[in-house]
Structure formats: C-alpha cells, structure tokens
Short mmCIF file of C-alpha atoms in Angstrom, two decimals:
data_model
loop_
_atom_site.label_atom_id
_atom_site.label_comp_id
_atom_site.label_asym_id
_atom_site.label_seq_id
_atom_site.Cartn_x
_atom_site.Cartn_y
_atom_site.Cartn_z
CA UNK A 1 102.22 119.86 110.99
CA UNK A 2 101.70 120.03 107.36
CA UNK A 3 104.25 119.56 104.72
CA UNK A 4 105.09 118.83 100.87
CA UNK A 5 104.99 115.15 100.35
CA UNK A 6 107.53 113.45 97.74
CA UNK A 7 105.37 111.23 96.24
CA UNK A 8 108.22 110.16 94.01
CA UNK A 9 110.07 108.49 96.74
CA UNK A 10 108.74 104.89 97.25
CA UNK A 11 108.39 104.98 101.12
CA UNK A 12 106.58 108.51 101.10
CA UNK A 13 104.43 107.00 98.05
CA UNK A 14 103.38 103.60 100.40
CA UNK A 15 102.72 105.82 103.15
CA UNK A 16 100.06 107.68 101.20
CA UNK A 17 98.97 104.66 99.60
CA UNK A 18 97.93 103.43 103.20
CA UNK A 19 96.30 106.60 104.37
CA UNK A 20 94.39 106.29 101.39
CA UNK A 21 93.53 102.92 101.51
CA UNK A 22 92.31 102.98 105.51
CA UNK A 23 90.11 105.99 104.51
CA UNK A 24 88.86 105.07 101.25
CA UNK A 25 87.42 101.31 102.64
CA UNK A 26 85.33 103.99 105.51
CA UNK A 27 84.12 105.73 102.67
CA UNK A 28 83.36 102.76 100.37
CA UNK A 29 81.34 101.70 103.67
CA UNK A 30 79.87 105.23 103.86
CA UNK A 31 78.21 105.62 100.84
CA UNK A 32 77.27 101.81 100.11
CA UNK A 33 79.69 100.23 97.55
CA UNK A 34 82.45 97.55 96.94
CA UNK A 35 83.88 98.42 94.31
CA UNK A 36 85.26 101.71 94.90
CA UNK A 37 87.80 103.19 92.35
CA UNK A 38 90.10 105.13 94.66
CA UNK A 39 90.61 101.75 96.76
CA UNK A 40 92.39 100.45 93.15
CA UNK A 41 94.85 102.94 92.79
CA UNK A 42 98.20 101.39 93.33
CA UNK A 43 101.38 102.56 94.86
CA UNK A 44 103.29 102.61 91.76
CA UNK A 45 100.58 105.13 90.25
CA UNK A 46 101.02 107.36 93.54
CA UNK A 47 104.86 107.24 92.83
CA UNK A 48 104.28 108.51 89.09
CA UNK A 49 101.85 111.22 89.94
CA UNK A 50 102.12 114.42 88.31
CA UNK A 51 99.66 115.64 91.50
CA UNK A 52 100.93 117.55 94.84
CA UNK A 53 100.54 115.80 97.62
CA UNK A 54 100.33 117.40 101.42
CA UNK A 55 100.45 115.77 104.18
CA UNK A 56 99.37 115.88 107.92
CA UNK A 57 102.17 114.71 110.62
CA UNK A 58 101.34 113.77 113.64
CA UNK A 59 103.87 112.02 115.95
CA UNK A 60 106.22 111.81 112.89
CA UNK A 61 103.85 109.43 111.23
CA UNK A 62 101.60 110.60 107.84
CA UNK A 63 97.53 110.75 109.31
CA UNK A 64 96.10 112.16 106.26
CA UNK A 65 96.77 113.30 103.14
CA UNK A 66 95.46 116.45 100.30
CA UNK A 67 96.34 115.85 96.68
CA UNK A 68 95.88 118.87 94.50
CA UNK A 69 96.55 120.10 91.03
CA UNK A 70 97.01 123.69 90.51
CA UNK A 71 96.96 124.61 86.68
CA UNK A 72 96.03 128.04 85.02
CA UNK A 73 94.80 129.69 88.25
CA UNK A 74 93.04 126.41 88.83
CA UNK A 75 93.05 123.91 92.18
CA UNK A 76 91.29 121.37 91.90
CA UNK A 77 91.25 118.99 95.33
CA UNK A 78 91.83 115.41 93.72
CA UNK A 79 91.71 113.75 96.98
CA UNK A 80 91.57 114.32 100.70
CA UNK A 81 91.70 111.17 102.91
CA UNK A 82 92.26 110.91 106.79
CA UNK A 83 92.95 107.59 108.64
CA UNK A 84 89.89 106.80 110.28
CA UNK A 85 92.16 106.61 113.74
CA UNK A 86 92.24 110.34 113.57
CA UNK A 87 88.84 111.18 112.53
CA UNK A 88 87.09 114.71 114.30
CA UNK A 89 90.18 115.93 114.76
CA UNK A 90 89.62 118.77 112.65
CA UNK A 91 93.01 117.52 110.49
CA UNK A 92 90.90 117.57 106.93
CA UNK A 93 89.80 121.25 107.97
CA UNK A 94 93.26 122.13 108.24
CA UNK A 95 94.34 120.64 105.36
CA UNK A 96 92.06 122.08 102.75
CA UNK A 97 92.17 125.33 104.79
CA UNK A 98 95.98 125.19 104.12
CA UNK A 99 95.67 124.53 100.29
CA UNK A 100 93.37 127.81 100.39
CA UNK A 101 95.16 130.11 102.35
CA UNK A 102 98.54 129.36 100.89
CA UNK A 103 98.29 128.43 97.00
CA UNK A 104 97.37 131.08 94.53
CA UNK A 105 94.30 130.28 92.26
CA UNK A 106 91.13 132.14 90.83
CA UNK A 107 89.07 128.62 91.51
CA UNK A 108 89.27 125.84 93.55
CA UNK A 109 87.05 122.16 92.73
CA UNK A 110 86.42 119.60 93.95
CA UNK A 111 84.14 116.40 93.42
CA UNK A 112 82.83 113.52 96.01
CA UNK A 113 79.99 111.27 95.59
CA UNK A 114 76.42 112.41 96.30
CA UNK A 115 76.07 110.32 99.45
CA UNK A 116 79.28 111.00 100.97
CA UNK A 117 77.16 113.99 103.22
CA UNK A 118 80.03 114.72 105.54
CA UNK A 119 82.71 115.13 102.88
CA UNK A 120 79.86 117.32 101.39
CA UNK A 121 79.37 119.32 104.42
CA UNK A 122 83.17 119.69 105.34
CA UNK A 123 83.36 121.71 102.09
CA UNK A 124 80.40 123.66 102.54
CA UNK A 125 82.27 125.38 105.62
CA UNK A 126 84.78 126.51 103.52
CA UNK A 127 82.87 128.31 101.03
CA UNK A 128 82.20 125.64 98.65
CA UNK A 129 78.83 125.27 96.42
CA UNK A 130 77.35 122.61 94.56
CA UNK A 131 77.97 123.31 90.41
CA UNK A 132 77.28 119.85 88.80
CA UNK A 133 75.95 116.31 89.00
CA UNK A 134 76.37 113.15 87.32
CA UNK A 135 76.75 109.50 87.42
CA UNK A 136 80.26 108.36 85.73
CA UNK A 137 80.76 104.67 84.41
CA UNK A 138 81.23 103.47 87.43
CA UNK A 139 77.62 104.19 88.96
CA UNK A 140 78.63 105.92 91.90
CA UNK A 141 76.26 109.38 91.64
CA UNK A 142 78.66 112.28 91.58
CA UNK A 143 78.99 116.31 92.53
CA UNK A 144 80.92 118.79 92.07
CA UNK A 145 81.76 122.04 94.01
CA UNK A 146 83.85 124.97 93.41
CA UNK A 147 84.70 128.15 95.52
CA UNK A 148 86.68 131.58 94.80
CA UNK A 149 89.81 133.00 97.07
CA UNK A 150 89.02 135.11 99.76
CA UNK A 151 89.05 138.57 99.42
CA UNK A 152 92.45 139.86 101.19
#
C-alpha cells in the first residue's frame, strides 16, 4: 500500500530516516564511495522538509520511500530508496509509477549518479531520458533525466 507520509511527525520522520539510511549504504557500495551525501542527512532535516514524502507499507511497517517536489507543473523525484530486505520486489516501480499516474505535472526529473546503472535503468522503463551530466563538489559523476505525462 502506498500512502502520504508526515514527515513532520518525529516517528514517521525516523522511519524514513532508516529506509534511507539501509538503502543509501547499498548504494554508496554500488557505485564505489564512502562518503555519500544522502547517508548525512539527519532526521531532524527529514522532519523540516518542505518535500512530499510517499511511502510503501508492507506488513504495517515503512519498506521504501519516494520524496518529490511538485512546483509550477514540475516533479522532480528527490529521492527513492527501498530497504535492501525488499529489493526485486517491484516496490520502487510502483512507487514512481504512483507519483506519475496520480500527480499532475508537465515534467517530471530526476538525477542519480552515473554508475548507479540499475537506478538508471529503473527509470528508463518509465519513459525517462538522459538530459544532462556533471560532476558536483562532491565528485560523485552525475545525470539527469526527465520524462513528459502520458497522453490520456
């Protein structure tokens, strides 16, 4: 089941937190770094997020999370984790195809590191194309990809 997280309320915001931080070590692993900037986001900052956050329930416990922010006909995918324990699911599919089919925008973006192939790929199935690349501060290569609604 997915549902509208409060992110506001401190025991919603350390359940994210830990979905976020199970996923983002695999991913750290993944593409080859320590020092991983999503694994330093704290609670607190979850808790004070102007972001959406949706989440995945299964057996009334949060198994992965979709943070969005949906401005001027604009969604842009800020983060989409999964606890490893319920990797090829198919849960991230449903998630992003949720954020699609039910939130009304003209463009959707995202961004995820150049090596991270299977975060790559996952969005490729949904429509998503490669627009950008570039190395931020932090020296982790970057892309970004963007897609347009459906036709109804």
């Amino acid at each position: 089941m997915i549902k509208k997280l409060d992110n506001s309320k401190e025991d919603i915001a350390l359940q994210i937190f830990n979905v976020f931080q199970r996923s983002y070590q695999v991913e750290a692993q993944l593409i080859g770094v320590q020092n991983f900037p999503p694994l330093l986001r704290k609670k607190r900052a979850i808790e004070l997020a102007k972001t959406r956050f949706y989440g995945f329930i299964e057996d009334d416990s949060l198994v992965a999370v979709i943070e969005i922010t949906l401005e001027d006909q604009c969604l842009d995918i800020e983060s989409l984790t999964v606890d490893p324990s319920h990797f090829r699911k198919g849960i991230a599919n449903s998630l992003i195809r949720y954020v699609l089919e039910e939130l009304s925008f003209s463009k959707a973006t995202v961004e995820t590191a150049v090596a991270n192939t299977p975060a790559i790929k996952l969005y490729e199935k949904h429509g998503f194309v490669e627009f950008k690349r570039w190395t931020p501060d932090h020296g982790i290569e970057k892309l970004a990809m963007s897609v347009k609604p459906a036709l109804m």
